[in-house]
PDB file of N, CA, C and O and ligand atoms in Angstrom:
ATOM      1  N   UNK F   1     117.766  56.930 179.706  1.00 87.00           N
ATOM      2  CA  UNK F   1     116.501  56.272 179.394  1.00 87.00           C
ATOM      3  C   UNK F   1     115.370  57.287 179.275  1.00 87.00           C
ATOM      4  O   UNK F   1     114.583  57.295 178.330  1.00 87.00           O
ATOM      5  N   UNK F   2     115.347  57.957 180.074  1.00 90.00           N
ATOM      6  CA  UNK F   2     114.289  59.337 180.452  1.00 90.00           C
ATOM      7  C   UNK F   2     113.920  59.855 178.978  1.00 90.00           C
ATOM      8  O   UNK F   2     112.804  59.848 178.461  1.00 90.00           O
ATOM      9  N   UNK F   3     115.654  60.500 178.191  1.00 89.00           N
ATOM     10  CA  UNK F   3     115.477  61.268 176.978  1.00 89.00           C
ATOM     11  C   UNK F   3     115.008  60.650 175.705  1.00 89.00           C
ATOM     12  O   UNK F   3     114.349  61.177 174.809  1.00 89.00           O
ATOM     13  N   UNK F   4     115.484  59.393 175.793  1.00 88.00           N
ATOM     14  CA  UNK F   4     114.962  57.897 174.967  1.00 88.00           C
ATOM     15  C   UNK F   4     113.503  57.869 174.531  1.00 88.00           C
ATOM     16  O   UNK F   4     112.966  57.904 173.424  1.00 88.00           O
ATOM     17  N   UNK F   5     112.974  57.782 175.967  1.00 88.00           N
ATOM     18  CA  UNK F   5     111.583  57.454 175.967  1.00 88.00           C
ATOM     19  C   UNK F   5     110.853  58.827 175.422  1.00 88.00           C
ATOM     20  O   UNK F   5     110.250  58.741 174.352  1.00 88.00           O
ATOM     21  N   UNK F   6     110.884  60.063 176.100  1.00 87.00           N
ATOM     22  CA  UNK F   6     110.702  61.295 175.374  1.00 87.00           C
ATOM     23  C   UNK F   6     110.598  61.203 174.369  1.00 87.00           C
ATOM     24  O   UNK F   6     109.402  61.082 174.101  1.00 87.00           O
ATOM     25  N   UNK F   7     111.314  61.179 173.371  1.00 85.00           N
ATOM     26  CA  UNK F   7     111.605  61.354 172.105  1.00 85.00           C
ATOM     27  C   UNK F   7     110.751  60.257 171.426  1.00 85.00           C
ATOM     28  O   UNK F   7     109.965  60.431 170.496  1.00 85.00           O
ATOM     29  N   UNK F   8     111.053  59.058 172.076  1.00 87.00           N
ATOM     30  CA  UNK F   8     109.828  58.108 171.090  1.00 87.00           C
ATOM     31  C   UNK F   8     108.254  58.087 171.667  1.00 87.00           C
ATOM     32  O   UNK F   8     107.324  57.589 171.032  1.00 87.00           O
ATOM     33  N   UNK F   9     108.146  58.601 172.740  1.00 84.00           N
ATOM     34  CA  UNK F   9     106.808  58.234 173.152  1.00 84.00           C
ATOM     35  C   UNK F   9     105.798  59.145 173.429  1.00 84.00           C
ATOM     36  O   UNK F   9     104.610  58.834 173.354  1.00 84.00           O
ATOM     37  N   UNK F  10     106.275  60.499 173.816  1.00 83.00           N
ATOM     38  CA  UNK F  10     105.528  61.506 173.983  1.00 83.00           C
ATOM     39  C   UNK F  10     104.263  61.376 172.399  1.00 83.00           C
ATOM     40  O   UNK F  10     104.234  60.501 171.534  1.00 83.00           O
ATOM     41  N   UNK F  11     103.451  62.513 172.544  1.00 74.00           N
ATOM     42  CA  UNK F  11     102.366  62.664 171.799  1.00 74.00           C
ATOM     43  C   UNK F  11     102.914  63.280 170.262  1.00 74.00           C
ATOM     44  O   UNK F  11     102.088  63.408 169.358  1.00 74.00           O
ATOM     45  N   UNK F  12     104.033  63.564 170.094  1.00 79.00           N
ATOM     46  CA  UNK F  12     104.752  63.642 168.803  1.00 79.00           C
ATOM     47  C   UNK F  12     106.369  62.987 168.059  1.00 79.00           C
ATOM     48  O   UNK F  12     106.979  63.113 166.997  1.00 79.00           O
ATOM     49  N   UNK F  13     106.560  62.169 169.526  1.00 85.00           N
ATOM     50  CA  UNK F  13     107.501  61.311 169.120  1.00 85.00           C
ATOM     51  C   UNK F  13     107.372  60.340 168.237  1.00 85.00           C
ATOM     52  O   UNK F  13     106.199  60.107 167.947  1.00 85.00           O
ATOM     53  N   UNK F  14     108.337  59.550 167.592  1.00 86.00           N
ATOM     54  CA  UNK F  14     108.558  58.683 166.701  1.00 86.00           C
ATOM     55  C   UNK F  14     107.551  57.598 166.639  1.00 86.00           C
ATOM     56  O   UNK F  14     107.075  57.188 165.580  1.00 86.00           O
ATOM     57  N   UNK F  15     107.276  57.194 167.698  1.00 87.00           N
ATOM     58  CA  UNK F  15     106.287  55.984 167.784  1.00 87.00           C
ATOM     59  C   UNK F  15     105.256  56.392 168.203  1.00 87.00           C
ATOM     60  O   UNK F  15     104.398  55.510 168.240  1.00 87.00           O
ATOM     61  N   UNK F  16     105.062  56.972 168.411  1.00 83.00           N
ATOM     62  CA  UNK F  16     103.775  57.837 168.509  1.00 83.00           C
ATOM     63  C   UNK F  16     102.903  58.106 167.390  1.00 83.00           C
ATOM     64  O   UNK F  16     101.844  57.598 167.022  1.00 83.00           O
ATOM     65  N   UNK F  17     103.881  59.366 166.793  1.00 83.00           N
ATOM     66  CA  UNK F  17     103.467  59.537 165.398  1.00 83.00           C
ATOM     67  C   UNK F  17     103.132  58.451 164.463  1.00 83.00           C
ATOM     68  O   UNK F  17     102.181  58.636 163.703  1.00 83.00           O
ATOM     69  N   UNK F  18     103.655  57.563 164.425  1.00 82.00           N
ATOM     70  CA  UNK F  18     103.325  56.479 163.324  1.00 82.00           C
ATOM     71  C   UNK F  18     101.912  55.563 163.585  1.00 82.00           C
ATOM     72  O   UNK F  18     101.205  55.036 162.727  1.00 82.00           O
ATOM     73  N   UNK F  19     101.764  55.556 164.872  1.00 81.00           N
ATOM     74  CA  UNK F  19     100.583  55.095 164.993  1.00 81.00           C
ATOM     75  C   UNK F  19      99.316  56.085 164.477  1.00 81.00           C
ATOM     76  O   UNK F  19      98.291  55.574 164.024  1.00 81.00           O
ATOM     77  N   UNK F  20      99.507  57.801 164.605  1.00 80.00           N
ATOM     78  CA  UNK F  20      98.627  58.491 164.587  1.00 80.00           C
ATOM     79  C   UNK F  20      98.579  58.666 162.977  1.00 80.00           C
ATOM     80  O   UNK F  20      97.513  59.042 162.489  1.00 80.00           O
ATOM     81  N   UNK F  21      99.517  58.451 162.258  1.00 80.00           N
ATOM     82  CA  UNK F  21      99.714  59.028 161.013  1.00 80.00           C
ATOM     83  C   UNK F  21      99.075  57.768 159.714  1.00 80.00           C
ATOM     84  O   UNK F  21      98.410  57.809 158.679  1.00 80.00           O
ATOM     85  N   UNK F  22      99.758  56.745 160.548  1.00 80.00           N
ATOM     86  CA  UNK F  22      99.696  55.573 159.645  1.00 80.00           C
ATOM     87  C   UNK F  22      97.885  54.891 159.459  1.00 80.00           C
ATOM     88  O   UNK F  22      96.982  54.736 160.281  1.00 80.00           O
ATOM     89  N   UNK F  23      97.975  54.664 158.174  1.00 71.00           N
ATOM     90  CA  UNK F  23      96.422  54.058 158.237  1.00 71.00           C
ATOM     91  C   UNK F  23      95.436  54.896 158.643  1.00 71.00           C
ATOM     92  O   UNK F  23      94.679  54.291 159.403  1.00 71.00           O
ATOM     93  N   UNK F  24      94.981  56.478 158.401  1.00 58.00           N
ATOM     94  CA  UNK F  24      94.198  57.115 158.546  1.00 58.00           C
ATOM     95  C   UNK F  24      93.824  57.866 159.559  1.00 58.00           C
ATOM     96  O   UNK F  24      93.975  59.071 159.359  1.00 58.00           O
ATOM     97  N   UNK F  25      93.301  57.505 160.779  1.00 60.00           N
ATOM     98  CA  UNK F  25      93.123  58.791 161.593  1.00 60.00           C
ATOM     99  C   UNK F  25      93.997  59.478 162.664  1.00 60.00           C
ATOM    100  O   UNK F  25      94.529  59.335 163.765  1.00 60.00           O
ATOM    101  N   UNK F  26      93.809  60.279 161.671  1.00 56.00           N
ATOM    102  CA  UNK F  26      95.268  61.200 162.686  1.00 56.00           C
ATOM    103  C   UNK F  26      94.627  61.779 163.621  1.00 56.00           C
ATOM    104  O   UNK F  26      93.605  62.411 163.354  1.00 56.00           O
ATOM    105  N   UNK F  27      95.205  61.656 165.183  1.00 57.00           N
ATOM    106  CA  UNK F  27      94.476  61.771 165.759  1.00 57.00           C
ATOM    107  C   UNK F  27      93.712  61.195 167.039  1.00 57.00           C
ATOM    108  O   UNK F  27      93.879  61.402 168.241  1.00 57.00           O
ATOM    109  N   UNK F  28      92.758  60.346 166.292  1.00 61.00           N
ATOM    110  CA  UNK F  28      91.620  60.253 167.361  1.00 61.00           C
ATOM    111  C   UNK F  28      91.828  58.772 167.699  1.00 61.00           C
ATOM    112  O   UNK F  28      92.042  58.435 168.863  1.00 61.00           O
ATOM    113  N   UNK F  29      91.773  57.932 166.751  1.00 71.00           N
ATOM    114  CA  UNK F  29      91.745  56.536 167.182  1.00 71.00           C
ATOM    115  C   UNK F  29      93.294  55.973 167.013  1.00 71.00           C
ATOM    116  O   UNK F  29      93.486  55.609 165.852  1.00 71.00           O
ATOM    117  N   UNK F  30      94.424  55.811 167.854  1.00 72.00           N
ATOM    118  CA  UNK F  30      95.137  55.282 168.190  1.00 72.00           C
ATOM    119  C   UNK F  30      95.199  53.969 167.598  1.00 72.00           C
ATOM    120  O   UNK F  30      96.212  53.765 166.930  1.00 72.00           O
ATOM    121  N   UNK F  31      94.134  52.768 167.700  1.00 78.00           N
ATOM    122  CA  UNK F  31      94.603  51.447 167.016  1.00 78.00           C
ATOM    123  C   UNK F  31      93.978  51.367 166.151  1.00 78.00           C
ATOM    124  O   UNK F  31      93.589  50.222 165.917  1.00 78.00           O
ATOM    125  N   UNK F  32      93.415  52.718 164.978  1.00 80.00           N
ATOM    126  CA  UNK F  32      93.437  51.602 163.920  1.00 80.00           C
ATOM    127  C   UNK F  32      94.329  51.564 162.690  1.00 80.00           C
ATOM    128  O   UNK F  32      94.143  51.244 161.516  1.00 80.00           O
ATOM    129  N   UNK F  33      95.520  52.075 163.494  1.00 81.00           N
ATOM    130  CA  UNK F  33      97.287  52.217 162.572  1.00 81.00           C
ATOM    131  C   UNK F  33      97.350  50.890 162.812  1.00 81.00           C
ATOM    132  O   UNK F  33      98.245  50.672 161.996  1.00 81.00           O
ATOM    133  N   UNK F  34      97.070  49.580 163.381  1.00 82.00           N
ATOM    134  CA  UNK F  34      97.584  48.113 163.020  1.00 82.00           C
ATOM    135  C   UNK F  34      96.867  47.272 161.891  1.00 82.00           C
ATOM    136  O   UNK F  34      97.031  46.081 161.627  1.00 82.00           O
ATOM    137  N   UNK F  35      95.764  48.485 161.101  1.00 83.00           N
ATOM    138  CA  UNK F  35      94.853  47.311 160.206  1.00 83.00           C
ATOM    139  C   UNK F  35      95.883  47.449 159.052  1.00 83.00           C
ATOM    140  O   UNK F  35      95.782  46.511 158.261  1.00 83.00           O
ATOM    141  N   UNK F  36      96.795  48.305 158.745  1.00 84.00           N
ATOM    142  CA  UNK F  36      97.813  49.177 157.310  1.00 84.00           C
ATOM    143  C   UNK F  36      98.765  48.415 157.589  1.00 84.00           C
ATOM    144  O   UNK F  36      99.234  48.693 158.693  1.00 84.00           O
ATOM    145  N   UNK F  37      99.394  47.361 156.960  1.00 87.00           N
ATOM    146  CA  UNK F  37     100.236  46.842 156.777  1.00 87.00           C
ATOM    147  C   UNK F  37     101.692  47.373 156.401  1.00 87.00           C
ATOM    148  O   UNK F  37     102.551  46.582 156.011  1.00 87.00           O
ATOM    149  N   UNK F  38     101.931  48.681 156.524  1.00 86.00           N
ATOM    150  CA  UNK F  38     102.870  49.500 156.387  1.00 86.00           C
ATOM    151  C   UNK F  38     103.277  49.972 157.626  1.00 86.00           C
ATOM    152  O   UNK F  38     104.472  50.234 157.758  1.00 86.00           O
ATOM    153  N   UNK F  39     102.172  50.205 158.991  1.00 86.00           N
ATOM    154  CA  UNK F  39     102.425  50.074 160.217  1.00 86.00           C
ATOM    155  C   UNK F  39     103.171  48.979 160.985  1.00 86.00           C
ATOM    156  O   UNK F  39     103.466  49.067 162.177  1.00 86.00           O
ATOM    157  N   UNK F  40     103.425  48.026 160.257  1.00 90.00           N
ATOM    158  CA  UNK F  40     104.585  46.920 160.822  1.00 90.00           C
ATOM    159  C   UNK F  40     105.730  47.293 160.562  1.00 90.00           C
ATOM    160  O   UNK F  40     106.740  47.189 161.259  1.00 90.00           O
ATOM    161  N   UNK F  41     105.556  47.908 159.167  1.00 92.00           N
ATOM    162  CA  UNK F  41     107.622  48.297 158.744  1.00 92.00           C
ATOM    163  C   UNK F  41     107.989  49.429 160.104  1.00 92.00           C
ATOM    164  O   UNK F  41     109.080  49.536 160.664  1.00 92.00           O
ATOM    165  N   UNK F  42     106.862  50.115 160.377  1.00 90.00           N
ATOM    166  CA  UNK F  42     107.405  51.150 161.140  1.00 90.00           C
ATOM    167  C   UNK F  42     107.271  50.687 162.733  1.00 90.00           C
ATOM    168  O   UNK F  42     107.871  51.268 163.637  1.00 90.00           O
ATOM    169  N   UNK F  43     106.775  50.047 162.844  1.00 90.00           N
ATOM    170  CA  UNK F  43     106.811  49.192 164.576  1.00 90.00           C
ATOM    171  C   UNK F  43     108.289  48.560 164.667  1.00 90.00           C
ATOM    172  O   UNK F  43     109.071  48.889 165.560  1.00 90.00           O
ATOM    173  N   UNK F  44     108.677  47.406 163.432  1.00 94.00           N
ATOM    174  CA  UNK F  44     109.900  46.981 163.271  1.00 94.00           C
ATOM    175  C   UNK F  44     111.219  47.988 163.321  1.00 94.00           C
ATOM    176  O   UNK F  44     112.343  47.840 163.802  1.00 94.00           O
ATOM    177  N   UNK F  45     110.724  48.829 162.771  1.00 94.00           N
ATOM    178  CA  UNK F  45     111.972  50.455 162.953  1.00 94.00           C
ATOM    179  C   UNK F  45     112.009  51.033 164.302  1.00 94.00           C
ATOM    180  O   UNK F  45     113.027  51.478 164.832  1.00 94.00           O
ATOM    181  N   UNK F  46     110.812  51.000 164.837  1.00 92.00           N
ATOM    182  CA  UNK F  46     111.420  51.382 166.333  1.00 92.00           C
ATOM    183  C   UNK F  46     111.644  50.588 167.544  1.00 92.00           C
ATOM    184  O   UNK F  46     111.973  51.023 168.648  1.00 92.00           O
ATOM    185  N   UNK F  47     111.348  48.927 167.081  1.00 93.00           N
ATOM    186  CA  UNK F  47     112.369  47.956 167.627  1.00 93.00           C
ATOM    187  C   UNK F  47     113.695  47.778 167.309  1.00 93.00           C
ATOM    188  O   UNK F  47     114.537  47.109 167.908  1.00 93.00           O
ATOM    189  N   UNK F  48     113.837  48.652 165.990  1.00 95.00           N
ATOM    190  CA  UNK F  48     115.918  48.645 165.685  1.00 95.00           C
ATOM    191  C   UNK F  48     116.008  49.199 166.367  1.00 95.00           C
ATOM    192  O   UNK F  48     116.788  48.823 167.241  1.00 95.00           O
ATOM    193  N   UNK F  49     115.299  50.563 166.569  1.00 93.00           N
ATOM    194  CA  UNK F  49     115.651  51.752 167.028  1.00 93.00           C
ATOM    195  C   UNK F  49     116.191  51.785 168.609  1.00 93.00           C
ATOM    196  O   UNK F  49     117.222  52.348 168.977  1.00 93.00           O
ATOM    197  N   UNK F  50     115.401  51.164 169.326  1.00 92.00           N
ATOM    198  CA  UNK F  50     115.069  50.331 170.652  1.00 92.00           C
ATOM    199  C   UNK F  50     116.603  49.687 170.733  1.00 92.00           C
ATOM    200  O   UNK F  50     117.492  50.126 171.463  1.00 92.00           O
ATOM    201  N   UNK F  51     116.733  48.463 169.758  1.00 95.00           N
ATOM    202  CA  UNK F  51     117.798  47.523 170.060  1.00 95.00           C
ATOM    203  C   UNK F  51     119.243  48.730 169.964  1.00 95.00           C
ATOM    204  O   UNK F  51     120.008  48.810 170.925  1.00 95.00           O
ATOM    205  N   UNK F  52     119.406  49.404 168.980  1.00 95.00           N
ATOM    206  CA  UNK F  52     120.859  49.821 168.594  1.00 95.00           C
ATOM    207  C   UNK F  52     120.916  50.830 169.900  1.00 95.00           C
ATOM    208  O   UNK F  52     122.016  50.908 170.446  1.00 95.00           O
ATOM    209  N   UNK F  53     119.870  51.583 170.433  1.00 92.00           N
ATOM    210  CA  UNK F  53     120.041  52.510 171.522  1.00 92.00           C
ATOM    211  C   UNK F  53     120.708  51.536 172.541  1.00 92.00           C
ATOM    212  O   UNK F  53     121.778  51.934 173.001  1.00 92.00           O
ATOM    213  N   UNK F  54     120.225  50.256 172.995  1.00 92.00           N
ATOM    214  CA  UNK F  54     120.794  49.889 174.439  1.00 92.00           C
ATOM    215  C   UNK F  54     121.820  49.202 173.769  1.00 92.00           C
ATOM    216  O   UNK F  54     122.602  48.831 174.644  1.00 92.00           O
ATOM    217  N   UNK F  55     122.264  48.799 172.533  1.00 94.00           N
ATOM    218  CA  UNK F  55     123.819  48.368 172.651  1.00 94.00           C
ATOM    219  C   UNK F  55     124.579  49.464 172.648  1.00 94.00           C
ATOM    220  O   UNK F  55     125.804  49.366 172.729  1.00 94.00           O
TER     221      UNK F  55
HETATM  222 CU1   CU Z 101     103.268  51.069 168.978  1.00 55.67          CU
END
């Protein structure tokens, strides 16, 4: 679980990044990656991501 979370959550992990990347400011403001409607495809990808790890 430890290496899991690492990898997606730290400050350059997977889900991380998409919040910082997606919808403009990279960076500084954290939520406003949920106004980009392209930030759902990638929230939904790291709930697969999530599900296929614990099966
Ligand atoms: Cu998120």
């Amino acid at each position: 679980m430890e290496s899991f979370q690492d990898r997606m959550q730290n400050s350059t992990g997977v889900h991380s990044a998409g919040h910082f990347t997606i919808s403009g400011d990279s960076g500084s403001d954290f939520y406003t990656s949920t106004g980009d409607p392209a930030f759902w495809l990638h929230h939904s990808m790291i709930d697969r991501v999530r599900y296929i790890w614990q099966s």
